[in-house]
Each structure stands twice: as structure tokens, then as C-alpha cells.
């Protein structure tokens, strides 16, 4: 018996140390512990008429358990046949079954594997309602002449267009052949040849192993402009010049990131500007970031998005969250890196403004979220990752890393992060793996510093630790001061010294004004943007960052009792033409205020905004704000009825929920 226990012990140690630790991924039916997919060979006809991809996926597999079948994730795919092969040349049909569909997960596809099967070929087509695809009519594009299609796989939509092991724990290389109408160009998250002939027959190779959520395809009337020696931008012809000048700092950003965190390991870094229905700001598809056109502000003021998606080339694409509950490892690290890139390229003051805006977003979210959603290592069992989006993994995650940086010093923390990326390169890891690495390589090396960072509280508790950093901006303090003077009636809007204000200062100005009628009103006045614990002013200080965050910084501020009525909204609008702002972030902020304060002159612009933009981060809060009153809800429904067919399935799902559509 003793020997048996000893043997069992040795067996367990041996198996866990050699295979990847199996973190349970609630969001996949697949069985990579038994059969692991290593490579995908994809082949599709892109049919704009039928709004489907039709073709085959050949999966190369590793058999770890020879008895086990292959279980894949699918969502609403039509599977025509499944064949297997030992050599990759002769295929024979095999038995397969599609299980019952779950509303969140889709359906498992279970495939019987003959003893020597090494390749599995699945002939299939997608469904026109695939959650990860959007098919755009020509009217929804900039050029208005050609159709457009694009994919969005993160978090669990790859399964709606490819039958695969849809868990970030499994990394695959891929090759693809894509046939399109002859005048259109296909691009993928793979090697793209900028000067490939536009002949409707495209081949791709992705030689680095990536998780399924990073597989991406777009097809449209696209042109290309180089930005630097290994950077460039794809967009529709009428957009590409504007995009190239907006993103002209991209090569500099790549260089700055390499200096901090080691070589860019993916060959080229290109951007693709999508039509405005793209449901996100950006998506870090390897070698080819997908981006919303709403960041084309004309003055590079919203390029934090490029820094962010580029940063994912280290945090996320190189070192990947093993499950969606470890999502903060992707996004928290990436927001931290994004701000370091902005600081390197545009200076500390810009970084401070972005960090202060981020903290404000986080506080607003913490004010509305349940405790369970304020936790970095969140429990997502039974939940759709799309339904749980908040700033917590992003901003709380970044604040945690900032706390480590401030505590251990920048030089030391930079060395730590760089070694972390090298150590886990091309692996998918859990929060526990990160914490082990953190303990061994940073915390345990200096216990007197380590005790200052409540790691367990950061990772497993709601809210923000009391001694969290409190990023502040001295430029913002001045802006908030002006906002107060105007609110108190000390100066008219036309006399506010706005010359030279950046987009970030405008956003802070608008957010410093009181919100009408809800709890957020008390947070509206961020006179505390100077960030000392008691909210007293440190505006004069250039080292505008105090070390601690005040627990009472969300406390009521007297001037928030002043209500921003329609007359005062009109005064701002006349002075600054906010309703007509061409900057999407400023317009969004202004429209939110306009709904709250019933500022009717902005309603046509609101409607136009909702009818032309599908970015979830903008439209969801606007519909939510509208839905707070019966008249607002009626207006929301009237707009949504017309806008819904133009939105992406991911945005549709979110707004259906907000408006309780059908
Ligand atoms: N990877 C995310 C987008 C994402 C997250 C898609 C989860 C699906 C599920 C991307 O890197 C991101 O965070 N985009 C942000 C922009 C960024 C500047 C914070 C967005 O789209 O708003
Ligand atoms: Zn991100």
C-alpha cells in the first residue's frame, strides 16, 4: 500500500511537471489533455451572396490519449462531412456527432479517431448569423460600392466560423487559402504581402503558434500604405491616407516597446481600419491589428489605441491568458504597457492624463459593479465573457502593476517584466503561474518591499487596496479648476482658456462637470484630480503623483449640487461646438451629458452617431442612458429598430439586453 501511494505520488509529480498544467476552461468543450490540435489548414470560398464561408479545415493533431475522441467547439456550423487520415493524403470518412447547443458555449463536435489518425478534415460552412462574422452591405462601407466582411474571434467566437479547440490554452500555427470576388483583398492575422496582386485568390501562413481567439480574416476593397520599414496600414481607398497620417508614429511605438520589453517577434506590424460597425476600439490580431475608424480624429489624439493593441504583441499574444478568468493578465498588463509606450513617445504629461482618465473610468465602474465583478481573478463559471466587460481587468490590473513598479522601482520592475515575457513566450498561463513567477522573481527578493503590496487583495478582493497608486495630472488640475469657476458662474464659457487643450483635457473638463440626477453626480467633480489623500490640492507640485489613494476620494463635493441645465449646456455648446465635435470620444462624452440633461439640440447628432457607429463601448452606454426614462426609451427603440440591422452581432447582443428587445 505504501509503495502504491509512493508510486501514485511519483506519477502525479511526473505528469504535472511535464505537461502544461491543465487549468479548467469553463468556456470550451474541447479535450486538449487527450488530443491536442497543433496546426490548422483552412480553405474557404467567401460568399457575399449567401453571407457564408464555405470550405474545409484540416486539423493536425497530437494524440496524448489514444483512446480518446477529438472534441471540438462549434457554434451554428453546418458540418457536411468529417474524414481522417494517417498520412495527410488519403482520407476516409469517420463518425461524428454534434451535441446539444448551449446558449453561451455552442455545441461540442465529437469525432471518432481511428488508431493511426493524425489529420482530421472537416468540410463545413458557416451560418449567415455567425456570431464572429459581420457581413456588410456596400452602403455600410466608406466607398459604398463593395461589400465587406470581417471576423471577431475573441473571446469565444472563433467556433462560429472554424471548428476548433476554442480555448486560449491551445496554440496552433495555421495556413489558409481564401477565394473572394476578384476585386477584393483578403487579409489575415498572418503573413500578409503588402503588394500581393488583387486577384481573388489569397494564401496565408502563420508560422507562430497562436490561440484561437487571435485567428482573424477580413475581406474588402482595401489599399495599403507603408508607415515604416515593417509597419503599415490597410483601409478602404478613401480612408487610407487619413489613416496613414493618424498612425504615422507606429514605427516609433514599436521601437519604444522593443527597448522596454525586448524584440518584436512577429515580423510585420500592420493595422487594418475597419468600417464603423466594428464592435471594438481595437483587436490585437497578430501582425494585423483591427481598428475602429472612430480613432481617426485627425490629430493623433486617440492613438493610445495603437499603443494598446501593439502592446498585446507582448502581453496577450506572446504570453497569453490560459482561460478567460485570467483575462486581466492580457488586458491589465497591456494597459500598463500602453501607458509606458505613450510616455516614451509623447512624454510623461500625456501618460499622466491617460492614467488619470483610466482611474476615473475604473472608479465609475466600481461604483456600479457587484463585488464579484470587481475581482481580477474573476469567476466566470456559467457566464458569457461578452456579458462581463468592464474596466476592472484593464484599469485595476494596470494599477496593480503600477503599484509594483512604484514599490520596487522602475529599473527593477522593467527587468522583471522583460524576463517574464521571455520566460513565458508563446505560452498560455494562469493567474497562479504568474503569481508564482512574481513571488520567486520579485517579491521574495525583497520582503521589506513586498509587504507593501497586498497581492492577495489585488487579485482576489473587490475594490482597490487603500494604498493603491493614485495617478494624477497637473494639467488636469488646472482644467478642473476652470470647470469649477465656470460652474460657480465666475467666468462665462467663452472666457475659459481652452486654447491648446488636448482631447484628454477636454474629456477631463467634461467629466469634471456635474452629472444630473444620479449617484454619479457626486463623482462628477473631480476637483480631487490633484490626488492627495484628503483631496486637498497639490496642483503646484510637478511630481503630481501622490503615493496613496484616498478611501474617501469619491466623497461628495459641494459644487456638484449645481445642476447643469439646458441653458448652461447651450452656453458650452455655443462656445465650443461640442455637438459637432468630430472627435468620437469628445462627442460620446457630450452626448451622454446631453441625454442626462435633456439637451435637445444634440438629439439629431445623437441619432446620427447611433446610426453610423457600432462600437459597443460608445453605443451601449448611450442606449443605457436613454433607457433610464420612458421617453428616452421610446427614442432609443425608434433608433435601434433602424440601426440594429447594421450593428455587429456582438453589439446587437449587448443592446438587445439593454432594451429588452423582443
Ligand atoms: N482584446 C481587446 C478587445 C476584446 C476584449 C475583444 C475582449 C473581445 C473580448 C482589445 O485589445 C481592447 O482592449 N480594445 C479596447 C481598446 C483599448 C484602447 C482599451 C476597446 O476595444 O475598447
Ligand atoms: Zn486589449
XYZ file of C-alpha atoms and ligand atoms in Angstrom:
685
model
C 0.000 0.000 0.000
C 2.788 2.387 0.983
C 4.551 1.618 -2.269
C 1.397 2.207 -4.189
C 0.944 5.638 -2.626
C 4.580 6.444 -3.339
C 4.151 5.339 -6.949
C 0.998 7.368 -7.266
C 2.837 10.378 -5.896
C 5.711 9.960 -8.350
C 3.246 9.527 -11.183
C 1.401 12.723 -10.291
C 4.574 14.782 -9.955
C 5.920 13.378 -13.214
C 2.756 14.022 -15.214
C 2.138 17.524 -13.926
C 5.697 18.710 -14.379
C 5.914 17.542 -17.973
C 2.586 18.514 -19.429
C 1.160 22.039 -19.285
C -0.798 22.472 -16.073
C -4.395 21.901 -17.069
C -6.406 24.885 -15.991
C -10.089 24.177 -16.297
C -11.502 26.315 -19.077
C -15.206 26.578 -18.477
C -15.693 28.128 -21.910
C -14.608 25.185 -24.049
C -15.876 21.654 -24.602
C -12.536 20.586 -26.042
C -10.210 17.946 -24.573
C -6.645 19.141 -25.288
C -5.377 16.943 -22.450
C -6.265 13.929 -24.619
C -5.972 15.203 -28.169
C -4.228 18.467 -28.981
C -4.621 20.356 -32.238
C -1.249 21.728 -33.451
C -1.965 23.153 -36.890
C -4.921 24.265 -38.988
C -5.027 24.243 -42.765
C -8.017 26.331 -43.820
C -9.688 26.664 -47.184
C -12.713 28.867 -47.889
C -14.848 30.403 -50.551
C -16.107 33.743 -49.279
C -19.690 34.100 -50.482
C -21.116 37.597 -50.046
C -24.343 36.483 -51.690
C -25.027 33.793 -49.126
C -23.107 35.520 -46.301
C -21.196 32.354 -45.585
C -17.730 30.881 -45.610
C -17.744 27.506 -47.286
C -14.842 25.093 -47.292
C -12.754 22.850 -45.114
C -10.474 22.843 -42.100
C -7.729 20.215 -41.828
C -6.527 19.790 -38.238
C -3.155 18.229 -37.419
C -3.444 16.547 -34.036
C -1.261 15.131 -31.250
C -2.753 12.032 -29.623
C -1.926 12.064 -25.924
C -4.607 9.537 -25.060
C -5.041 7.068 -27.924
C -8.484 6.023 -26.732
C -9.996 9.471 -26.690
C -12.102 11.023 -29.442
C -11.438 14.581 -30.625
C -13.862 17.096 -29.138
C -14.108 20.488 -30.836
C -16.096 23.656 -30.207
C -18.640 24.798 -32.763
C -21.443 27.334 -32.856
C -24.088 27.062 -35.506
C -21.776 25.477 -38.113
C -23.111 23.198 -40.831
C -20.862 20.141 -40.813
C -21.051 18.278 -44.144
C -18.509 15.549 -43.529
C -15.590 14.592 -41.331
C -12.682 12.465 -42.546
C -9.409 11.338 -41.013
C -6.035 10.404 -42.395
C -2.763 8.967 -41.090
C -0.612 10.494 -43.811
C -2.443 13.649 -44.801
C -3.104 12.390 -48.310
C -5.719 9.622 -48.144
C -8.820 10.496 -46.178
C -11.619 8.197 -45.043
C -14.919 9.234 -43.556
C -15.308 8.872 -39.790
C -18.227 9.051 -37.390
C -19.006 12.319 -35.699
C -21.781 13.843 -33.658
C -22.816 17.375 -32.813
C -24.059 17.657 -29.230
C -26.791 19.838 -27.856
C -26.211 23.575 -28.250
C -25.692 25.688 -25.153
C -26.643 29.385 -25.476
C -23.201 30.525 -24.290
C -20.875 27.744 -25.408
C -22.359 26.457 -28.651
C -22.197 22.718 -29.320
C -19.428 20.123 -28.963
C -18.415 18.271 -32.127
C -17.177 14.810 -31.145
C -15.119 12.950 -33.743
C -14.139 9.280 -33.578
C -10.460 8.741 -34.267
C -9.123 5.522 -35.844
C -5.877 4.282 -34.271
C -3.486 5.972 -36.684
C -5.415 9.127 -37.445
C -3.139 12.171 -37.417
C -5.174 14.546 -39.608
C -8.844 15.419 -39.438
C -10.617 17.107 -42.347
C -13.923 18.826 -41.670
C -15.952 20.040 -44.632
C -18.375 22.701 -43.472
C -19.986 26.065 -43.938
C -20.815 28.902 -41.584
C -24.253 30.317 -40.950
C -25.274 33.852 -42.032
C -25.871 34.672 -38.345
C -22.389 33.524 -37.195
C -21.602 35.484 -34.014
C -17.981 36.052 -35.040
C -18.635 37.369 -38.552
C -20.114 40.546 -39.881
C -21.214 40.883 -43.500
C -21.547 44.495 -44.588
C -23.584 45.797 -47.473
C -21.766 48.341 -49.687
C -23.794 51.135 -48.025
C -22.069 50.339 -44.712
C -18.595 50.976 -46.092
C -16.742 54.210 -46.791
C -16.635 53.566 -50.545
C -20.320 52.498 -50.774
C -19.548 50.272 -53.797
C -18.178 46.973 -52.499
C -19.275 44.655 -49.714
C -17.019 43.950 -46.725
C -16.686 41.128 -44.218
C -14.599 40.687 -41.099
C -14.200 38.296 -38.186
C -14.003 38.926 -34.441
C -12.939 35.768 -32.596
C -12.259 36.997 -29.065
C -13.457 35.782 -26.655
C -15.338 32.650 -27.829
C -16.489 33.403 -31.373
C -13.779 31.565 -33.368
C -16.015 28.490 -33.007
C -18.727 30.245 -35.027
C -16.516 30.205 -38.134
C -13.962 27.415 -37.558
C -14.481 24.060 -35.825
C -11.568 24.030 -33.356
C -10.433 23.758 -29.748
C -11.630 27.212 -28.803
C -9.639 27.710 -25.646
C -6.666 30.072 -25.241
C -4.736 27.144 -23.726
C -4.329 25.607 -27.159
C -1.968 27.319 -29.608
C -1.881 26.476 -33.292
C 0.033 27.502 -36.389
C -2.098 27.914 -39.499
C -2.142 28.127 -43.257
C -5.115 29.335 -45.279
C -6.356 29.725 -48.811
C -9.179 32.215 -49.323
C -11.131 32.797 -52.520
C -13.023 36.106 -52.789
C -14.698 38.163 -55.509
C -11.788 39.192 -57.753
C -11.683 42.932 -56.965
C -11.495 42.464 -53.201
C -8.475 41.840 -50.947
C -8.332 39.291 -48.127
C -6.046 39.867 -45.125
C -5.469 37.654 -42.094
C -3.672 37.596 -38.729
C -0.742 36.017 -40.550
C 1.967 36.953 -43.036
C 0.405 39.490 -45.414
C 2.266 40.587 -48.529
C 1.535 44.311 -48.911
C 1.902 44.108 -52.690
C 0.071 40.871 -53.386
C -1.947 41.018 -56.648
C -5.661 41.579 -56.009
C -6.846 38.511 -57.928
C -9.373 36.971 -55.570
C -7.158 34.020 -54.584
C -5.054 34.519 -51.466
C -2.753 32.290 -49.447
C -1.602 32.836 -45.886
C 0.890 31.324 -43.492
C 1.028 31.910 -39.758
C 4.220 30.207 -38.606
C 3.898 31.153 -34.915
C 1.565 29.215 -32.652
C -1.329 31.403 -31.525
C -4.517 30.828 -29.540
C -7.790 30.502 -31.461
C -9.119 33.914 -30.394
C -6.391 35.560 -32.474
C -7.346 33.953 -35.778
C -8.777 36.677 -37.993
C -9.835 37.398 -41.552
C -11.165 40.477 -43.348
C -12.214 40.920 -46.971
C -12.966 44.215 -48.667
C -11.884 46.901 -51.074
C -8.599 47.596 -49.306
C -5.473 49.537 -50.122
C -2.202 49.641 -48.256
C 0.160 52.461 -47.195
C 3.535 51.801 -45.564
C 4.222 53.615 -42.269
C 7.770 52.404 -41.568
C 10.109 49.605 -42.528
C 7.921 46.879 -41.000
C 4.709 48.788 -40.292
C 1.814 49.810 -42.487
C -1.916 50.343 -42.687
C -4.735 48.791 -44.712
C -8.012 50.642 -45.203
C -10.575 51.407 -47.838
C -9.066 53.662 -50.529
C -10.931 56.784 -49.366
C -9.750 56.293 -45.766
C -6.197 55.066 -46.176
C -4.439 58.465 -46.417
C -6.119 59.773 -43.312
C -5.278 56.514 -41.526
C -1.629 56.695 -42.595
C -1.184 60.207 -41.213
C -3.080 59.395 -37.997
C -0.886 56.336 -37.363
C 2.399 57.795 -38.554
C 4.029 57.233 -35.135
C 3.501 53.460 -35.256
C 7.082 52.523 -36.133
C 8.322 54.736 -33.265
C 5.959 52.932 -30.923
C 7.295 49.530 -31.975
C 10.840 50.741 -31.359
C 9.931 52.162 -27.952
C 8.297 48.898 -26.895
C 11.261 46.835 -28.068
C 13.555 48.991 -25.973
C 11.484 48.263 -22.890
C 10.432 44.654 -23.325
C 12.618 43.020 -25.958
C 12.300 42.325 -29.700
C 9.023 42.429 -31.580
C 8.728 38.778 -32.549
C 6.028 38.793 -35.195
C 7.718 40.161 -38.321
C 5.466 42.944 -39.647
C 3.100 45.087 -37.572
C 0.231 46.365 -39.722
C -3.112 47.945 -38.884
C -6.424 47.415 -40.630
C -9.023 50.184 -40.343
C -12.482 48.650 -40.489
C -15.858 50.206 -41.275
C -17.548 51.923 -38.292
C -19.658 48.907 -37.311
C -16.549 47.200 -35.882
C -17.755 46.454 -32.342
C -14.458 47.241 -30.576
C -11.896 50.004 -30.490
C -9.202 47.601 -31.484
C -8.376 43.917 -31.648
C -4.811 42.709 -31.372
C -4.878 40.159 -34.181
C -1.214 39.150 -34.578
C 0.680 41.054 -37.312
C -2.538 42.876 -38.185
C -4.342 44.919 -35.534
C -8.008 45.533 -36.392
C -9.091 49.095 -35.529
C -12.240 51.187 -35.458
C -12.284 54.243 -37.750
C -13.562 56.256 -34.754
C -9.939 56.759 -33.655
C -9.189 58.745 -36.807
C -9.544 62.089 -35.046
C -7.220 63.948 -37.406
C -4.750 64.958 -34.687
C -3.364 61.600 -33.434
C -5.097 62.239 -30.110
C -6.632 58.761 -29.885
C -3.578 56.691 -30.829
C -3.395 55.215 -27.344
C -5.364 52.529 -29.129
C -2.380 51.710 -31.354
C -0.067 51.626 -28.328
C -2.548 49.288 -26.652
C -3.000 46.812 -29.485
C 0.721 46.870 -30.241
C 1.492 46.162 -26.564
C -0.564 42.982 -26.852
C 2.215 41.672 -29.118
C 3.989 41.075 -25.777
C 1.189 40.882 -23.206
C -1.500 38.634 -24.650
C -0.197 37.345 -27.943
C 3.223 36.235 -26.662
C 2.198 35.465 -23.070
C -1.472 34.558 -23.183
C -4.217 34.167 -20.592
C -4.901 30.424 -20.207
C -8.623 30.927 -19.564
C -10.997 33.885 -19.669
C -10.853 34.218 -15.894
C -7.175 35.141 -16.382
C -8.152 37.894 -18.866
C -6.575 40.564 -16.636
C -3.163 39.040 -17.483
C -3.830 40.147 -21.066
C -5.533 43.472 -20.507
C -4.077 44.774 -17.230
C -0.529 44.183 -18.464
C -1.427 45.706 -21.816
C -2.841 48.916 -20.345
C 0.294 49.216 -18.203
C 2.492 48.719 -21.307
C 0.310 51.068 -23.373
C 0.988 53.912 -20.927
C 4.716 53.178 -20.866
C 4.731 53.382 -24.672
C 2.794 56.672 -24.623
C 5.219 58.068 -22.078
C 8.212 57.036 -24.200
C 6.781 58.510 -27.417
C 4.755 61.520 -26.191
C 6.130 62.303 -22.723
C 5.134 61.936 -19.082
C 2.364 64.508 -19.094
C 0.402 62.541 -21.715
C 0.890 59.362 -19.701
C -0.395 61.052 -16.561
C -3.520 62.257 -18.317
C -4.296 58.819 -19.739
C -3.688 57.171 -16.371
C -5.907 59.699 -14.585
C -8.719 59.166 -17.113
C -8.293 55.417 -16.669
C -8.566 55.665 -12.915
C -11.711 57.724 -13.288
C -13.214 55.048 -15.554
C -12.302 52.409 -13.004
C -13.917 54.326 -10.143
C -17.091 54.824 -12.169
C -17.197 51.082 -12.842
C -16.532 50.160 -9.209
C -19.440 52.377 -8.230
C -21.841 50.306 -10.341
C -20.435 46.760 -10.260
C -21.237 43.895 -7.928
C -18.361 42.750 -5.712
C -17.862 39.544 -7.679
C -17.163 41.559 -10.840
C -14.539 43.740 -9.165
C -12.102 40.851 -8.755
C -9.124 40.450 -11.092
C -9.145 36.635 -10.866
C -12.858 36.645 -11.602
C -15.060 33.547 -11.526
C -16.763 33.308 -14.932
C -18.364 29.909 -14.474
C -21.731 29.882 -16.211
C -21.268 33.338 -17.689
C -20.627 34.655 -21.179
C -17.337 36.610 -21.237
C -19.033 39.155 -23.556
C -21.510 39.979 -20.776
C -18.864 40.715 -18.167
C -16.931 43.513 -19.832
C -15.731 46.258 -17.518
C -12.664 48.350 -16.795
C -11.665 46.129 -13.887
C -9.288 43.751 -15.739
C -7.912 46.740 -17.662
C -7.513 49.516 -15.149
C -7.332 47.651 -11.860
C -4.856 45.266 -13.485
C -2.725 48.182 -14.719
C -2.942 49.890 -11.327
C -1.657 46.717 -9.646
C 1.396 46.689 -11.941
C 1.876 50.408 -11.308
C 1.872 49.636 -7.594
C 4.586 47.023 -8.117
C 6.579 49.471 -10.257
C 6.347 52.237 -7.665
C 7.241 49.911 -4.836
C 10.184 48.090 -6.399
C 11.391 50.923 -8.601
C 11.126 51.234 -12.334
C 14.506 49.739 -13.237
C 13.882 46.588 -11.259
C 10.281 46.203 -12.363
C 11.221 46.692 -16.021
C 13.818 43.916 -15.744
C 11.220 41.703 -14.104
C 8.623 42.269 -16.837
C 11.103 41.707 -19.605
C 12.194 38.394 -18.100
C 8.525 37.443 -17.617
C 7.845 37.889 -21.340
C 10.940 35.863 -22.235
C 10.176 33.144 -19.726
C 6.582 32.539 -20.822
C 6.964 33.437 -24.521
C 4.456 31.587 -26.729
C 2.778 30.005 -23.699
C -0.675 30.384 -22.209
C -0.570 30.859 -18.436
C -2.894 31.114 -15.455
C -3.021 33.776 -12.760
C -1.400 31.284 -10.359
C 1.518 30.747 -12.720
C 2.032 34.488 -12.880
C 1.828 34.797 -9.095
C 4.402 32.018 -8.613
C 6.734 33.751 -11.018
C 6.145 37.097 -9.319
C 6.939 35.650 -5.886
C 10.108 33.911 -6.996
C 11.474 36.701 -9.132
C 10.367 39.898 -7.427
C 8.523 39.628 -4.115
C 10.781 37.103 -2.382
C 13.874 39.037 -3.391
C 12.913 41.957 -1.174
C 10.493 41.101 1.614
C 10.538 44.581 3.121
C 9.168 45.972 -0.141
C 6.872 43.024 -0.835
C 4.875 43.597 2.356
C 3.801 46.966 0.988
C 1.840 45.363 -1.871
C -1.240 43.419 -0.756
C -1.093 40.932 -3.641
C -3.949 38.719 -2.483
C -6.181 41.751 -2.070
C -5.327 42.997 -5.541
C -6.067 39.618 -7.138
C -8.937 38.201 -5.102
C -10.803 41.058 -3.412
C -13.255 43.666 -4.732
C -12.416 47.382 -4.783
C -8.981 48.986 -4.778
C -6.483 48.486 -1.938
C -6.148 51.517 0.357
C -2.523 52.141 -0.533
C -3.043 51.864 -4.296
C -1.315 54.421 -6.501
C -3.364 57.452 -7.395
C -2.226 58.638 -10.817
C -2.859 62.337 -11.269
C -2.164 65.024 -13.825
C -1.234 68.593 -13.041
C -2.666 69.650 -16.415
C -5.983 68.133 -15.314
C -5.952 70.032 -12.033
C -5.908 73.255 -14.000
C -8.724 72.087 -16.240
C -10.841 71.061 -13.247
C -10.217 74.461 -11.686
C -11.607 76.140 -14.820
C -14.605 73.838 -14.807
C -15.342 74.864 -11.230
C -15.012 78.550 -11.971
C -17.476 78.217 -14.806
C -19.886 76.144 -12.728
C -19.799 78.722 -9.953
C -20.578 81.412 -12.506
C -17.247 83.168 -12.037
C -16.485 83.175 -15.778
C -18.594 82.634 -18.898
C -17.780 79.639 -21.101
C -16.361 81.914 -23.769
C -13.694 83.102 -21.300
C -12.440 79.661 -20.290
C -8.830 79.496 -21.516
C -9.172 76.411 -23.698
C -6.502 77.299 -26.254
C -4.143 74.371 -26.589
C -6.303 71.905 -24.685
C -5.713 68.340 -25.800
C -8.505 65.820 -26.310
C -7.638 64.374 -22.919
C -8.057 67.797 -21.272
C -11.411 68.262 -22.979
C -12.523 64.864 -21.729
C -11.444 65.739 -18.231
C -13.213 69.075 -18.450
C -16.486 67.451 -19.473
C -16.148 64.789 -16.807
C -15.477 67.464 -14.199
C -18.943 68.893 -14.750
C -21.699 67.532 -12.578
C -23.892 64.775 -13.872
C -27.562 65.359 -13.462
C -29.812 63.456 -11.201
C -27.969 60.231 -10.348
C -25.400 58.960 -7.897
C -22.622 59.660 -10.347
C -23.184 63.350 -9.682
C -21.046 63.213 -6.597
C -18.145 61.897 -8.635
C -18.613 64.362 -11.412
C -16.495 66.967 -9.767
C -13.029 65.592 -9.785
C -11.502 68.530 -8.055
C -9.679 65.641 -6.430
C -7.765 65.121 -9.657
C -4.759 66.520 -7.859
C -4.885 63.304 -5.998
C -3.746 63.822 -2.470
C -5.331 61.606 0.085
C -7.575 64.245 1.575
C -8.462 65.796 -1.759
C -6.547 68.937 -0.858
C -4.686 70.491 -3.708
C -1.217 69.522 -4.802
C -1.677 71.250 -8.101
C 1.530 73.197 -7.884
C 3.622 70.111 -7.494
C 5.126 68.728 -10.670
C 5.550 65.305 -9.142
C 1.795 65.181 -9.240
C 1.522 61.615 -8.124
C 0.820 61.002 -4.502
C 1.544 57.571 -3.190
C -1.786 56.649 -1.770
C -5.324 56.596 -2.958
C -7.807 58.064 -0.603
C -10.673 55.881 0.506
C -12.859 58.966 0.640
C -11.888 60.409 -2.714
C -15.259 59.530 -4.109
C -16.861 61.560 -1.399
C -19.385 64.266 -2.208
C -18.102 67.545 -3.485
C -20.097 70.644 -2.693
C -20.133 72.182 -6.152
C -21.737 69.043 -7.590
C -25.009 70.257 -6.163
C -25.151 72.750 -9.002
C -27.236 71.371 -11.792
C -26.170 71.644 -15.410
C -29.381 72.840 -17.017
C -30.179 73.130 -20.710
C -29.226 76.782 -20.745
C -25.798 76.045 -19.413
C -25.399 73.157 -21.874
C -26.278 75.563 -24.674
C -23.695 78.044 -23.388
C -20.981 75.377 -23.594
C -22.162 74.261 -26.999
C -22.145 77.790 -28.386
C -18.663 78.416 -27.072
C -17.103 75.084 -28.102
C -19.378 73.464 -30.748
C -19.384 70.204 -28.836
C -22.433 68.757 -30.594
C -20.499 68.987 -33.839
C -17.233 67.626 -32.451
C -15.568 65.296 -34.935
C -13.660 63.614 -32.127
C -15.562 60.443 -31.266
C -14.532 60.387 -27.587
C -15.500 64.012 -27.020
C -18.735 63.589 -28.984
C -19.581 60.487 -26.944
C -18.963 62.282 -23.646
C -21.040 65.258 -24.756
C -23.901 63.079 -25.985
C -24.000 61.225 -22.661
C -24.318 64.606 -20.906
C -26.927 65.718 -23.430
C -29.137 62.732 -22.685
C -28.811 63.220 -18.921
C -29.580 66.897 -19.121
C -32.270 66.644 -21.849
C -30.281 68.922 -24.108
C -32.473 68.571 -27.169
C -30.333 70.423 -29.724
C -27.905 67.474 -29.560
C -30.581 64.834 -30.315
C -30.144 64.803 -34.114
C -26.411 64.334 -33.646
C -27.102 61.540 -31.147
C -29.266 59.784 -33.670
C -26.683 60.194 -36.409
C -23.981 58.871 -34.060
C -26.005 55.780 -33.154
C -26.969 55.180 -36.774
C -23.420 55.316 -38.088
C -21.206 53.827 -35.347
C -21.402 50.296 -33.949
C -18.584 50.421 -31.403
C -20.038 48.793 -28.303
C -18.129 50.954 -25.821
C -19.956 54.017 -27.217
C -23.386 52.769 -28.139
C -24.145 50.605 -25.107
C -23.819 53.424 -22.536
C -25.798 55.782 -24.799
C -28.688 53.330 -25.093
C -28.491 52.636 -21.350
C -28.687 56.326 -20.590
C -31.638 56.753 -22.940
C -33.425 53.771 -21.421
C -33.482 55.431 -17.997
C -36.611 57.446 -18.852
C -39.793 56.339 -20.643
C -39.449 58.987 -23.408
C -35.765 58.212 -23.772
C -36.548 54.539 -24.103
C -39.051 55.270 -26.865
C -36.432 57.274 -28.732
C -33.870 54.528 -28.189
C -36.237 51.911 -29.600
C -37.059 54.051 -32.626
C -33.371 54.487 -33.417
C -32.441 50.882 -32.627
C -35.152 49.494 -34.878
C -33.330 51.055 -37.826
C -29.762 50.711 -36.565
C -29.938 47.091 -35.417
C -29.530 45.511 -38.883
C -26.294 47.484 -39.328
C -24.723 46.503 -35.981
C -22.342 43.589 -35.377
C -23.836 40.503 -33.656
C -21.727 41.266 -30.538
C -23.150 44.786 -30.264
C -26.648 43.529 -31.099
C -26.448 41.032 -28.224
C -25.462 43.830 -25.829
C -28.137 46.329 -26.942
C -30.873 43.662 -27.129
C -30.173 43.100 -23.441
C -30.223 46.826 -22.598
C -33.522 47.465 -24.368
C -35.028 44.026 -23.689
C -35.509 43.705 -27.434
C -38.085 41.038 -28.371
N -8.585 42.443 -26.869
C -9.333 43.628 -26.652
C -10.717 43.592 -27.278
C -11.599 42.484 -26.775
C -11.626 42.125 -25.448
C -12.435 41.835 -27.655
C -12.457 41.101 -25.020
C -13.257 40.819 -27.228
C -13.265 40.448 -25.905
C -8.592 44.860 -27.172
O -7.219 44.795 -27.003
C -9.070 46.033 -26.367
O -8.889 46.025 -25.186
N -9.656 47.031 -27.033
C -10.147 48.233 -26.404
C -9.286 49.408 -26.743
C -8.210 49.741 -25.792
C -7.524 51.042 -26.172
C -8.577 49.715 -24.341
C -11.518 48.546 -26.967
O -11.901 47.917 -27.955
O -12.175 49.416 -26.446
Zn -6.636 44.945 -25.013
